[in-house]
Amino acid sequence: MKQYSISPDGEKFQLPDPDDYTKEFKRLKNKVRDQRKQGREIVVVMGVGFVGAVMAAVVADSEDENGNPLKFVIGMQRPSPRSYWKIPLLNRGVPPVQAEDPEVEPMIRRCVKEKKSLIATFTYDALKLADVVVVDVQCDYLKESLGNVRNGQADMNALEESLEIIAEHIAPDALVLIETTVAPGTTEQVAYPIMRKVFRKRGIETDPLLAHSYERVMPGKHYVASIRDFWRVCSGINEEATRRVKKFLEEVINTKEYPLTVLNRPIESETAKIVENSYRATILAFLDEWSLFAERNGVDLIKVLEAIRVRPTHSNIIFPGPGIGGYCLPKDGGLGVWSYRHIHGFEDNIFKITPLAIDINDTRSLHVAQLTRDALRNMSRPLAAAEILLLGASYREDVGDTRYSGSELIVRRLTEMGAELRVHDPYVQHWWEIAKQDEYPSTTHSLKRFFRNQDKLSDLHVEKDLKKALNGTDAVIFAVRHKHYLDLDPDDVVGMAGGPLAIIDCFGIIDDAKIKRYFELGCEVKGLGRGHVKRIKDQVRSEREGMLLAQSAGHGSGGAA
Ligand SMILES: NC(=O)c1ccc[n+]([C@@H]2O[C@H](COP(=O)([O-])OP(=O)(O)OC[C@H]3O[C@@H](n4cnc5c(N)ncnc54)[C@H](O)[C@@H]3O)[C@@H](O)[C@H]2O)c1
C-alpha cells in the first residue's frame, strides 16, 4: 500500500518505494563527485527540523575568501509519514520550518537554486559520502506527571538509532558532530560505545571521531544570526576530534566576531548547555512566588522588575508570563537530573532547585484559569459556558512555535472547567498540540491526558481575524506579547466584543492608563503579578461615585431654583 506524507499546507507526497533508494543514491554520488572536484567538503545534516534545516543552510551558505561555497550539504531526513514532506520542500528551495526571520527563506532558496550547495535526501546511504555529519535529531524528555519532572525519562531512541545508522554507513575518518541537546555524558558514554561497537563489526579499528557542540538558536526574527553569528562551545572526544570540530565550526560559523570556547571533554560542553537552560528556567521560576505575592499585596511586579533592572548586575531579571514553554527550557534540566542516575549511576538526590524550577514553570499557567474564573465571577458571570478568547498560542512573542506553550494549559484547564475557548494568533497556522491532540507531541504524551473533557478541543481553530474572534466574548486573555496586542485600545476591544468583558493580562501588556480605561468601560481586569489593579479599580469607583454625587447635588440645587 502506498504511504503519504502531508505538509502543513496540505500538499501530499508519496513516500519513496524500495526502488527509489538505489536511484537516489546514484543521484547523490554523481552530485558529490562534481562537488568534490570543486574542492568542497561534503556535510550531511541528519534531521532537518527546526534547527537542522537552518543549520544545513548556514553551512551551505559558507564561502571562501573568493565567494565560492566551501561545503556541499545534504540534509538527511528519515522518510516517515510525519516528516518526509520536508525533503521535497527543501529540494525546491522552500524552508520546511515556519520562520519569522526574513533571512531564512532567501538563504535556503539561494543555497538550493543558485549556489547549488544544498540538497535534501531520504536515504541513509548519503552518510557514506560525508566528511562531516552534523546530528540535529531530537532527544526528548518524557514527563509522566504534570508538575513533577522527576517522574519521567530521557527518550534517546531517535538519537541512539541515528548514531547506530551513522556508524554503519560513514567513512572511519568522518567527523560526527552532535548538536542535539543531550543528557550530560551522552557523547562519551552512549554515542561512543554504540558507534565503536558498529565500527568493530565493520572491521574498523580506529575510534569514531565524535564531538559535541550545542545550538543556542532562538526562534524569531534573528533565527539565522542565532546560529551563525553567535558564540559556540565545543569539545571533541579526543585530540583529532577536537581539532576537526574546531576547524569545521571556524569555517561555517562567524567565530571571528563570536569566538569559540573549546572545552576539554564533551561532557563539559553537554553540561554547559543544560546548566545554561536550567539557569534561565530557575530565574523565571523564582519569580512565580513573587508574582503571587504581588497579586495579593497590591504590588505591580512589572514595575518592580523595571526598577530592579536599572541595576546593571540585575539587568537580566525577566517576568515569567504564563508558564515557560518552547522545546528546550521545559526539558533540558530534566535531561541533566536524569543523567545523574541513569548515565552516571548515582543514587543520591543532589538536585533540588533544577527540578523544582521546571515543576513551577510547568504549572504556572494554571493560575491564569483561576484569575479568569475570579474576574468573571466579579462580573456575575459563571465561567462554565462563558466564551473566552485567548490572544496568543505560541510560547513567546512574535514567533509561531507552540511547543509546550503556557497557552496550551490555559486552554486545557478552562475547557475542563466548562468554558468555551477561542484562540487568535497571527503567527500560528496550525496549533498541532490542540488540533491533533492525540498525536502531538506524540501519541502517548499529549498534555490532554492530564485534563478531562478535552475532546471538543480538536475542533478549535486558530482565528486570524481579531474582530471576529472578539465578537461576543465574555473574557479575553492576553497570553503572549505579540506586537499585534501591545497597542490594542480598550475602547476598540470593548467595541469589538460588543460590551464589557473580563480582561486577563498575563504578560504586563496593559499599562495603567489602559487598565483604568477598561474599568471605566465596565470591564473587570486581572493580571499575573499585577496586584495594583485593585487600586485602579477603587480609584475609578470613587471617581464615579464622586461624579454621581456631584450630579445629584447639581440636580438638587436645580430643583430648588
Ligand atoms: N528548537 C529550538 O529552539 C532549539 C534551540 C536550541 C537547541 N535545540 C536542540 O536541537 C535539537 C533538535 O531540535 P529541533 O527543534 O530541530 O527538533 P525537531 O523535532 O524539529 O527536529 C528533529 C528532526 O530529526 C528528524 N529525525 C529523527 N530521527 C531521525 C533519523 N533517525 N534520521 C534522520 N532524521 C531523524 C526528525 O524527523 C525531525 O525532523 C534538540 O536537541 C533541541 O533540544 C533546539
Coordinates of C-alpha atoms and ligand atoms in Angstrom, one line a residue:
M1 CA 0.0 0.0 0.0
K2 CA 1.3 3.5 -0.9
Q3 CA 2.1 5.7 2.0
Y4 CA 1.9 9.5 2.0
S5 CA 3.3 12.4 4.0
I6 CA 1.3 15.6 4.1
S7 CA 2.9 19.1 4.5
P8 CA 1.4 21.7 6.9
D9 CA -0.1 23.4 3.8
G10 CA -1.8 20.1 2.8
E11 CA 0.4 19.0 -0.1
K12 CA 0.6 15.3 -0.3
F13 CA 3.9 13.5 -1.0
Q14 CA 4.2 9.8 -1.7
L15 CA 6.8 8.1 0.4
P16 CA 9.7 6.6 -1.6
D17 CA 9.5 3.0 -2.9
P18 CA 12.3 0.5 -2.4
D19 CA 13.5 1.1 -6.0
D20 CA 13.8 4.9 -5.3
Y21 CA 16.6 4.3 -2.9
T22 CA 19.1 3.0 -5.5
K23 CA 18.2 5.8 -7.9
E24 CA 18.5 8.4 -5.1
F25 CA 22.0 7.2 -4.1
K26 CA 23.1 7.3 -7.7
R27 CA 21.9 10.9 -7.9
L28 CA 23.8 11.8 -4.8
K29 CA 27.0 10.1 -5.9
N30 CA 27.1 12.0 -9.1
K31 CA 26.5 15.3 -7.4
V32 CA 29.1 14.6 -4.8
R33 CA 31.7 13.6 -7.4
D34 CA 31.2 17.0 -9.1
Q35 CA 31.3 18.9 -5.8
R36 CA 34.5 17.2 -4.7
K37 CA 36.1 18.2 -8.0
Q38 CA 35.4 21.8 -6.9
G39 CA 37.2 21.1 -3.6
R40 CA 34.1 21.2 -1.4
E41 CA 33.8 19.2 1.7
I42 CA 30.6 17.0 2.0
V43 CA 28.5 17.7 5.1
V44 CA 25.4 15.6 5.9
V45 CA 23.0 17.2 8.4
M46 CA 20.9 14.5 10.0
G47 CA 17.4 15.7 11.0
V48 CA 16.1 18.8 9.1
G49 CA 13.7 20.0 11.8
F50 CA 13.7 23.5 13.4
V51 CA 17.4 23.5 14.0
G52 CA 18.8 21.1 11.4
A53 CA 17.1 22.8 8.4
V54 CA 18.6 26.2 9.2
M55 CA 22.0 24.8 10.3
A56 CA 22.2 23.0 7.0
A57 CA 21.6 26.3 5.1
V58 CA 24.1 28.2 7.3
V59 CA 26.8 25.5 6.4
A60 CA 25.8 25.5 2.7
D61 CA 26.0 29.3 2.6
S62 CA 29.6 29.4 3.9
E63 CA 32.1 30.7 1.4
D64 CA 35.8 31.0 0.9
E65 CA 37.5 34.4 0.5
N66 CA 36.6 34.4 -3.2
G67 CA 32.9 33.9 -2.5
N68 CA 32.8 30.2 -3.6
P69 CA 30.8 27.7 -1.5
L70 CA 33.1 25.8 0.9
K71 CA 30.7 22.9 1.6
F72 CA 28.2 20.8 -0.2
V73 CA 25.4 20.0 2.3
I74 CA 23.0 17.1 2.2
G75 CA 20.1 17.4 4.6
M76 CA 19.0 13.9 5.6
Q77 CA 15.6 13.2 7.0
R78 CA 14.0 9.8 7.6
P79 CA 11.1 9.3 5.3
S80 CA 8.3 8.9 7.9
P81 CA 4.8 9.9 7.1
R82 CA 5.1 12.7 9.7
S83 CA 8.4 14.2 8.3
Y84 CA 9.1 13.1 4.7
W85 CA 7.4 16.2 3.2
K86 CA 10.4 18.3 4.5
I87 CA 12.7 16.7 1.8
P88 CA 10.8 17.6 -1.3
L89 CA 10.1 21.1 0.1
L90 CA 13.8 21.7 0.8
N91 CA 14.8 20.4 -2.6
R92 CA 12.5 23.1 -4.1
G93 CA 14.3 25.7 -2.0
V94 CA 11.4 26.1 0.4
P95 CA 12.1 26.1 4.1
P96 CA 10.5 23.1 5.9
V97 CA 10.1 25.2 9.0
Q98 CA 8.0 28.3 9.6
A99 CA 10.4 31.1 10.5
E100 CA 9.8 34.7 11.3
D101 CA 13.3 35.6 10.3
P102 CA 13.3 37.1 6.8
E103 CA 16.8 35.7 6.2
V104 CA 15.7 32.0 6.3
E105 CA 13.7 31.8 3.1
P106 CA 16.1 33.6 0.7
M107 CA 19.1 31.8 2.3
I108 CA 17.6 28.4 1.6
R109 CA 16.5 29.4 -1.8
R110 CA 19.9 30.8 -2.7
C111 CA 21.8 27.7 -1.5
V112 CA 19.4 25.3 -3.3
K113 CA 18.8 27.2 -6.5
E114 CA 21.8 29.5 -7.1
K115 CA 24.8 28.2 -5.2
K116 CA 23.6 24.6 -5.6
S117 CA 25.3 23.8 -2.3
L118 CA 22.3 22.3 -0.6
I119 CA 20.1 19.3 -1.3
A120 CA 17.9 17.0 0.8
T121 CA 17.5 13.3 0.8
F122 CA 15.8 10.4 2.5
T123 CA 18.5 7.7 2.1
Y124 CA 20.9 6.9 4.8
D125 CA 23.4 6.0 2.1
A126 CA 24.2 9.7 1.9
L127 CA 26.2 9.2 5.1
K128 CA 28.7 7.1 3.1
L129 CA 29.6 10.3 1.2
A130 CA 30.1 12.5 4.2
D131 CA 33.3 14.2 5.5
V132 CA 31.3 15.6 8.4
V133 CA 28.0 14.5 9.9
V134 CA 26.0 17.0 11.9
V135 CA 23.4 15.4 14.2
D136 CA 20.3 17.5 14.8
V137 CA 17.7 14.9 15.7
Q138 CA 15.7 15.4 18.8
C139 CA 16.3 14.0 22.2
D140 CA 13.2 14.3 24.3
Y141 CA 12.5 14.2 28.0
L142 CA 9.2 12.5 28.6
K143 CA 7.3 13.5 31.7
E144 CA 4.8 11.2 33.2
S145 CA 3.0 13.7 35.5
L146 CA 2.1 17.3 35.3
G147 CA 4.3 19.3 37.7
N148 CA 6.7 16.5 38.6
V149 CA 9.7 16.4 36.3
R150 CA 11.4 13.7 38.4
N151 CA 8.7 11.3 37.2
G152 CA 10.0 11.0 33.7
Q153 CA 12.8 9.8 31.5
A154 CA 15.0 10.8 28.6
D155 CA 13.8 9.5 25.3
M156 CA 17.0 8.8 23.4
N157 CA 15.5 6.4 20.8
A158 CA 15.8 8.7 17.8
L159 CA 19.3 9.7 18.8
E160 CA 20.6 6.2 19.6
E161 CA 19.1 4.9 16.3
S162 CA 20.7 7.7 14.4
L163 CA 24.1 7.1 15.9
E164 CA 23.9 3.4 15.0
I165 CA 22.9 4.2 11.5
I166 CA 25.7 6.8 11.2
A167 CA 28.3 4.2 12.4
E168 CA 27.0 1.6 9.9
H169 CA 27.5 4.0 7.0
I170 CA 30.2 6.6 7.5
A171 CA 33.9 6.5 6.5
P172 CA 36.1 5.8 9.5
D173 CA 37.6 9.3 9.4
A174 CA 34.3 11.3 9.1
L175 CA 33.7 13.8 11.9
V176 CA 30.4 13.2 13.8
L177 CA 29.3 16.4 15.4
I178 CA 26.4 16.0 17.9
E179 CA 24.4 19.3 18.2
T180 CA 21.4 17.8 19.8
T181 CA 20.9 18.8 23.4
V182 CA 21.7 15.7 25.3
A183 CA 21.9 14.3 28.8
P184 CA 25.4 15.1 30.0
G185 CA 27.7 12.1 29.4
T186 CA 25.8 11.1 26.2
T187 CA 28.6 11.6 23.7
E188 CA 31.2 9.6 25.6
Q189 CA 29.0 7.1 27.4
V190 CA 26.2 6.5 25.0
A191 CA 27.3 7.6 21.5
Y192 CA 30.9 6.4 21.7
P193 CA 30.1 2.8 22.7
I194 CA 27.3 2.4 20.2
M195 CA 29.5 3.7 17.3
R196 CA 32.6 1.8 18.4
K197 CA 30.7 -1.5 18.5
V198 CA 29.4 -1.0 15.0
F199 CA 32.9 0.1 13.8
R200 CA 34.4 -3.1 15.2
K201 CA 31.8 -5.2 13.5
R202 CA 32.7 -3.4 10.2
G203 CA 36.4 -4.3 10.9
I204 CA 37.3 -0.7 11.6
E205 CA 40.0 -0.5 14.3
T206 CA 40.1 3.3 14.8
D207 CA 37.7 5.1 17.1
P208 CA 34.8 7.3 15.8
L209 CA 35.7 11.0 15.6
L210 CA 32.9 12.3 17.9
A211 CA 32.4 15.9 19.0
H212 CA 29.7 17.9 20.7
S213 CA 28.7 21.5 20.2
Y214 CA 25.3 22.7 21.2
E215 CA 22.9 25.1 19.5
R216 CA 21.8 28.3 21.1
V217 CA 19.3 29.0 18.4
M218 CA 16.4 31.3 19.3
P219 CA 13.2 31.1 17.2
G220 CA 12.2 34.6 16.0
K221 CA 13.4 37.4 13.8
H222 CA 17.1 36.6 14.3
Y223 CA 16.9 32.9 13.8
V224 CA 19.8 32.6 11.3
A225 CA 22.0 35.0 13.3
S226 CA 21.4 33.0 16.4
I227 CA 23.1 30.1 14.7
R228 CA 25.8 31.8 12.6
D229 CA 26.6 34.9 14.4
F230 CA 26.7 33.7 18.0
W231 CA 29.2 32.2 20.4
R232 CA 29.7 28.4 20.3
V233 CA 31.0 25.9 22.8
C234 CA 32.5 22.7 21.6
S235 CA 34.6 19.7 22.6
G236 CA 35.9 16.5 20.9
I237 CA 36.2 13.0 22.3
N238 CA 40.0 13.1 21.5
E239 CA 42.6 15.4 20.1
E240 CA 41.8 14.7 16.5
A241 CA 38.1 15.1 17.0
T242 CA 38.7 18.4 18.8
R243 CA 40.9 19.7 16.0
R244 CA 38.3 18.7 13.4
V245 CA 35.3 20.2 15.2
K246 CA 37.2 23.5 15.8
K247 CA 38.2 23.7 12.1
F248 CA 34.7 22.9 10.9
L249 CA 33.0 25.5 13.2
E250 CA 35.6 28.1 12.3
E251 CA 34.7 27.6 8.6
V252 CA 30.9 27.8 8.9
I253 CA 30.2 30.0 12.0
N254 CA 31.3 33.6 12.5
T255 CA 33.9 32.7 15.1
K256 CA 36.0 35.8 14.3
E257 CA 33.4 38.0 15.9
Y258 CA 32.0 35.4 18.2
P259 CA 34.9 33.4 19.4
L260 CA 34.6 29.7 20.0
T261 CA 35.0 28.2 23.5
V262 CA 36.7 24.8 23.4
L263 CA 36.2 22.7 26.5
N264 CA 38.3 19.6 27.4
R265 CA 35.6 17.0 27.3
P266 CA 32.2 16.6 25.6
I267 CA 30.5 16.1 29.0
E268 CA 31.6 19.7 29.7
S269 CA 30.0 21.0 26.6
E270 CA 26.9 19.0 27.2
T271 CA 26.7 20.2 30.8
A272 CA 27.2 23.8 29.7
K273 CA 24.0 23.6 27.6
I274 CA 22.0 22.0 30.4
V275 CA 23.2 24.5 33.0
E276 CA 22.6 27.4 30.7
N277 CA 19.0 26.5 30.2
S278 CA 18.4 25.3 33.8
Y279 CA 19.7 28.7 35.0
R280 CA 17.2 30.5 32.8
A281 CA 14.4 28.2 33.9
T282 CA 15.3 28.9 37.5
I283 CA 15.4 32.6 37.4
L284 CA 12.0 32.5 35.7
A285 CA 10.5 30.1 38.2
F286 CA 11.9 32.1 41.1
L287 CA 9.5 34.9 40.3
D288 CA 6.4 32.8 40.4
E289 CA 6.1 33.1 44.2
W290 CA 6.8 36.9 44.0
S291 CA 4.2 37.1 41.3
L292 CA 1.6 35.7 43.7
F293 CA 2.9 37.9 46.5
A294 CA 2.4 40.9 44.2
E295 CA -1.2 39.9 43.3
R296 CA -2.1 39.6 47.0
N297 CA -0.5 42.7 48.3
G298 CA -1.3 45.4 45.8
V299 CA 2.1 45.3 44.1
D300 CA 2.7 45.6 40.3
L301 CA 5.5 43.2 39.7
I302 CA 6.1 44.6 36.2
K303 CA 7.1 48.0 37.7
V304 CA 9.1 46.3 40.5
L305 CA 11.2 44.4 37.9
E306 CA 11.7 47.6 35.8
A307 CA 13.0 49.3 38.9
I308 CA 15.4 46.4 39.7
R309 CA 16.6 46.1 36.1
V310 CA 18.2 49.5 36.3
R311 CA 20.9 47.9 38.4
P312 CA 23.4 46.5 35.9
T313 CA 24.1 43.3 37.9
H314 CA 20.3 42.5 37.8
S315 CA 19.6 43.6 34.2
N316 CA 18.5 40.1 33.1
I317 CA 15.7 39.7 35.5
I318 CA 12.7 38.7 33.5
F319 CA 8.9 38.5 34.1
P320 CA 7.8 34.8 33.6
G321 CA 4.5 35.3 31.8
P322 CA 2.1 32.4 31.8
G323 CA 4.4 29.4 32.0
I324 CA 7.7 28.7 30.3
G325 CA 7.4 26.9 27.0
G326 CA 9.4 26.2 24.0
Y327 CA 11.1 22.9 23.2
C328 CA 14.2 23.5 25.4
L329 CA 13.6 25.0 28.8
P330 CA 10.9 22.6 30.0
K331 CA 13.0 19.5 29.2
D332 CA 16.7 20.3 29.5
G333 CA 17.0 20.3 33.3
G334 CA 15.2 17.0 33.2
L335 CA 17.8 15.5 31.0
G336 CA 20.5 16.7 33.5
V337 CA 18.8 15.3 36.6
W338 CA 18.0 12.0 34.7
S339 CA 21.6 11.6 33.6
Y340 CA 23.0 11.7 37.2
R341 CA 21.3 8.4 38.0
H342 CA 20.9 6.7 34.6
I343 CA 24.1 7.6 32.9
H344 CA 26.5 8.2 35.8
G345 CA 25.0 5.7 38.3
F346 CA 24.5 7.9 41.4
E347 CA 21.7 7.1 43.8
D348 CA 21.5 10.2 45.9
N349 CA 19.4 13.2 45.3
I350 CA 21.6 16.2 44.8
F351 CA 19.2 18.1 42.6
K352 CA 16.7 20.4 44.4
I353 CA 16.5 23.7 42.5
T354 CA 16.5 22.5 38.9
P355 CA 13.5 20.1 39.1
L356 CA 11.6 22.4 41.3
A357 CA 12.0 25.3 38.8
I358 CA 10.7 23.1 36.0
D359 CA 7.8 21.9 38.1
I360 CA 6.9 25.6 38.9
N361 CA 7.2 26.6 35.3
D362 CA 5.2 23.7 34.0
T363 CA 2.2 24.6 36.1
R364 CA 2.3 28.4 36.4
S365 CA -0.2 28.9 33.6
L366 CA -2.9 27.1 35.6
H367 CA -3.2 30.1 37.8
V368 CA -4.4 32.1 34.7
A369 CA -7.6 29.9 34.7
Q370 CA -8.2 31.0 38.4
L371 CA -7.8 34.6 37.5
T372 CA -10.2 34.3 34.6
R373 CA -12.7 32.5 36.9
D374 CA -12.4 35.3 39.5
A375 CA -12.7 38.1 37.0
L376 CA -15.8 36.6 35.5
R377 CA -17.3 36.0 39.0
N378 CA -16.8 39.7 39.8
M379 CA -18.9 40.4 36.8
S380 CA -21.5 38.0 38.0
R381 CA -20.8 35.7 35.0
P382 CA -20.2 32.0 35.6
L383 CA -17.1 30.5 33.9
A384 CA -19.0 27.5 32.7
A385 CA -20.2 28.1 29.2
A386 CA -18.5 31.6 29.1
E387 CA -16.9 32.5 25.8
I388 CA -13.2 33.1 26.4
L389 CA -10.7 34.4 23.8
L390 CA -7.0 33.6 24.2
L391 CA -4.7 36.0 22.5
G392 CA -1.5 34.1 21.6
A393 CA -0.9 30.4 21.3
S394 CA 2.8 30.4 20.8
Y395 CA 5.4 30.1 23.6
R396 CA 6.9 33.5 23.1
E397 CA 6.3 36.8 21.4
D398 CA 6.3 37.2 17.6
V399 CA 7.0 33.5 16.8
G400 CA 4.7 30.7 15.7
D401 CA 6.3 28.0 17.8
T402 CA 3.6 26.5 20.0
R403 CA 5.7 23.7 21.6
Y404 CA 4.9 23.4 25.4
S405 CA 3.4 26.9 25.4
G406 CA 1.7 28.1 28.6
S407 CA -1.3 28.9 26.4
E408 CA -1.9 25.2 25.9
L409 CA -2.5 24.6 29.6
I410 CA -4.7 27.7 29.9
V411 CA -6.9 26.3 27.2
R412 CA -7.0 22.9 28.6
R413 CA -7.8 23.9 32.2
L414 CA -10.5 26.4 31.2
T415 CA -12.1 23.8 28.9
E416 CA -12.1 21.3 31.7
M417 CA -13.8 23.9 33.9
G418 CA -16.6 24.2 31.2
A419 CA -15.7 27.3 29.3
E420 CA -15.9 27.7 25.5
L421 CA -12.5 28.7 24.1
R422 CA -11.5 30.7 21.1
V423 CA -7.9 31.4 20.0
H424 CA -6.3 34.2 18.0
D425 CA -2.7 34.1 16.9
P426 CA -1.3 36.0 13.9
Y427 CA 1.8 33.7 13.7
V428 CA 0.2 30.2 14.2
Q429 CA -1.3 28.4 11.2
H430 CA -2.0 25.1 13.0
W431 CA -1.9 24.6 16.7
W432 CA -1.0 20.9 16.3
E433 CA -0.9 20.2 20.1
I434 CA -4.6 21.1 20.1
A435 CA -5.8 20.3 16.6
K436 CA -4.1 16.9 16.5
Q437 CA -4.1 16.4 20.2
D438 CA -3.9 12.7 20.0
E439 CA -0.6 12.8 18.0
Y440 CA 1.3 15.8 19.4
P441 CA 3.9 16.0 20.8
S442 CA 3.5 12.2 20.4
T443 CA 0.7 9.6 20.6
T444 CA 1.4 8.8 24.2
H445 CA 2.4 12.2 25.6
S446 CA -0.3 14.7 24.7
L447 CA -0.9 17.1 27.7
K448 CA -4.5 16.2 27.1
R449 CA -4.1 13.2 29.3
F450 CA -3.9 15.4 32.5
F451 CA -7.3 17.0 31.9
R452 CA -10.9 15.9 31.5
N453 CA -13.4 16.8 28.7
Q454 CA -10.7 17.7 26.1
D455 CA -12.2 16.0 23.0
K456 CA -14.1 19.1 21.8
L457 CA -10.7 21.0 21.5
S458 CA -9.9 19.1 18.3
D459 CA -12.3 21.5 16.6
L460 CA -10.7 24.6 17.9
H461 CA -9.1 26.5 15.0
V462 CA -6.8 29.5 15.3
E463 CA -8.7 32.6 14.2
K464 CA -6.8 35.2 12.3
D465 CA -9.4 37.9 12.3
L466 CA -9.3 39.7 15.7
K467 CA -12.6 41.4 15.3
K468 CA -14.4 38.1 14.6
A469 CA -12.5 36.5 17.5
L470 CA -13.6 39.2 19.9
N471 CA -17.2 39.4 18.9
G472 CA -19.5 38.4 21.8
T473 CA -16.7 37.2 24.0
D474 CA -17.0 37.3 27.9
A475 CA -13.3 37.3 28.6
V476 CA -10.1 37.9 26.8
I477 CA -6.7 36.6 28.0
F478 CA -3.6 38.5 26.8
A479 CA -1.3 35.5 26.9
V480 CA 1.6 36.4 24.6
R481 CA 3.4 39.7 23.9
H482 CA 2.8 39.6 20.2
K483 CA 3.3 43.1 18.7
H484 CA -0.3 43.0 17.5
Y485 CA -1.6 43.1 21.0
L486 CA 0.6 45.7 22.6
D487 CA -1.3 48.7 21.3
L488 CA -4.9 47.5 21.4
D489 CA -7.1 50.3 22.6
P490 CA -9.6 49.4 25.4
D491 CA -12.5 51.2 23.6
D492 CA -11.8 49.2 20.4
V493 CA -11.6 45.9 22.4
V494 CA -14.9 46.6 24.2
G495 CA -16.4 47.8 20.9
M496 CA -15.4 44.6 19.1
A497 CA -16.5 42.4 22.0
G498 CA -19.9 44.2 21.9
G499 CA -19.8 45.2 25.6
P500 CA -17.8 45.0 28.9
L501 CA -15.7 41.9 29.4
A502 CA -13.1 40.4 31.7
I503 CA -9.5 41.2 30.8
I504 CA -6.7 39.0 31.9
D505 CA -3.2 40.3 31.4
C506 CA -0.6 37.5 31.7
F507 CA 2.4 39.5 30.5
G508 CA 2.3 43.1 31.6
I509 CA 0.8 44.0 28.3
I510 CA -1.7 46.6 29.6
D511 CA -0.4 49.8 31.2
D512 CA -2.1 51.6 34.0
A513 CA -3.9 54.1 31.7
K514 CA -5.5 51.2 29.8
I515 CA -6.4 49.3 32.9
K516 CA -8.2 52.4 34.2
R517 CA -10.0 52.8 30.9
Y518 CA -11.1 49.2 30.9
F519 CA -12.6 49.7 34.4
E520 CA -14.3 52.9 33.3
L521 CA -15.8 50.9 30.4
G522 CA -17.3 48.4 33.0
C523 CA -14.7 45.7 32.5
E524 CA -13.0 43.6 35.1
V525 CA -9.2 43.4 35.0
K526 CA -6.8 40.9 36.5
G527 CA -3.2 40.1 35.7
L528 CA -0.4 37.8 36.7
G529 CA 1.8 39.7 39.2
R530 CA -0.4 42.7 39.0
G531 CA -1.8 43.3 42.4
H532 CA -2.2 47.1 41.9
V533 CA -5.2 46.7 39.6
K534 CA -7.4 46.8 42.7
R535 CA -6.2 50.3 43.5
I536 CA -7.0 51.5 40.0
K537 CA -10.4 49.8 40.3
D538 CA -11.1 51.6 43.6
Q539 CA -9.9 54.9 42.1
V540 CA -12.3 54.5 39.1
R541 CA -15.1 53.6 41.5
S542 CA -14.5 56.6 43.8
E543 CA -14.3 58.9 40.8
R544 CA -17.5 57.5 39.5
E545 CA -19.2 57.9 42.9
G546 CA -17.8 61.5 43.1
M547 CA -19.3 62.2 39.8
L548 CA -22.7 60.8 40.7
L549 CA -22.7 62.8 44.0
A550 CA -21.8 66.0 42.1
Q551 CA -24.6 65.2 39.6
S552 CA -27.2 64.6 42.3
A553 CA -26.1 67.7 44.1
G554 CA -26.4 69.6 40.8
H555 CA -29.9 68.1 40.3
G556 CA -30.8 69.1 43.9
S557 CA -29.8 72.8 43.5
G558 CA -31.5 72.8 40.1
G559 CA -34.7 71.7 41.8
A560 CA -34.5 74.4 44.4
A561 CA -34.2 77.2 41.9
Ligands
LIG1 N1 14.1 24.4 18.5 C1 14.9 25.2 19.3 O1 14.6 26.3 19.5 C2 16.2 24.6 19.8 C3 17.1 25.5 20.4 C4 18.4 25.0 20.8 C5 18.6 23.7 20.8 N2 17.7 22.8 20.3 C6 18.0 21.4 20.2 O2 18.2 21.0 18.9 C7 17.8 19.6 18.7 C8 16.9 19.5 17.6 O3 15.7 20.2 17.9 P1 14.6 20.6 16.8 O4 13.8 21.7 17.4 O5 15.3 20.8 15.5 O6 13.8 19.2 16.7 P2 12.8 18.7 15.5 O7 12.0 17.7 16.2 O8 12.2 19.9 14.8 O9 13.8 18.1 14.5 C9 14.4 16.8 14.6 C10 14.4 16.2 13.2 O10 15.1 15.0 13.3 C11 14.5 14.0 12.5 N3 14.9 12.7 12.8 C12 14.6 11.9 13.9 N4 15.2 10.7 13.8 C13 15.9 10.7 12.7 C14 16.7 9.7 12.0 N5 16.9 8.5 12.5 N6 17.3 10.1 10.8 C15 17.1 11.3 10.3 N7 16.3 12.2 10.8 C16 15.7 11.9 12.0 C17 13.0 14.3 12.8 O11 12.1 13.7 11.8 C18 13.0 15.8 12.8 O12 12.7 16.4 11.5 C19 17.2 19.2 20.1 O13 18.2 18.6 20.8 C20 16.9 20.5 20.7 O14 16.9 20.4 22.1 C21 16.5 23.3 19.8

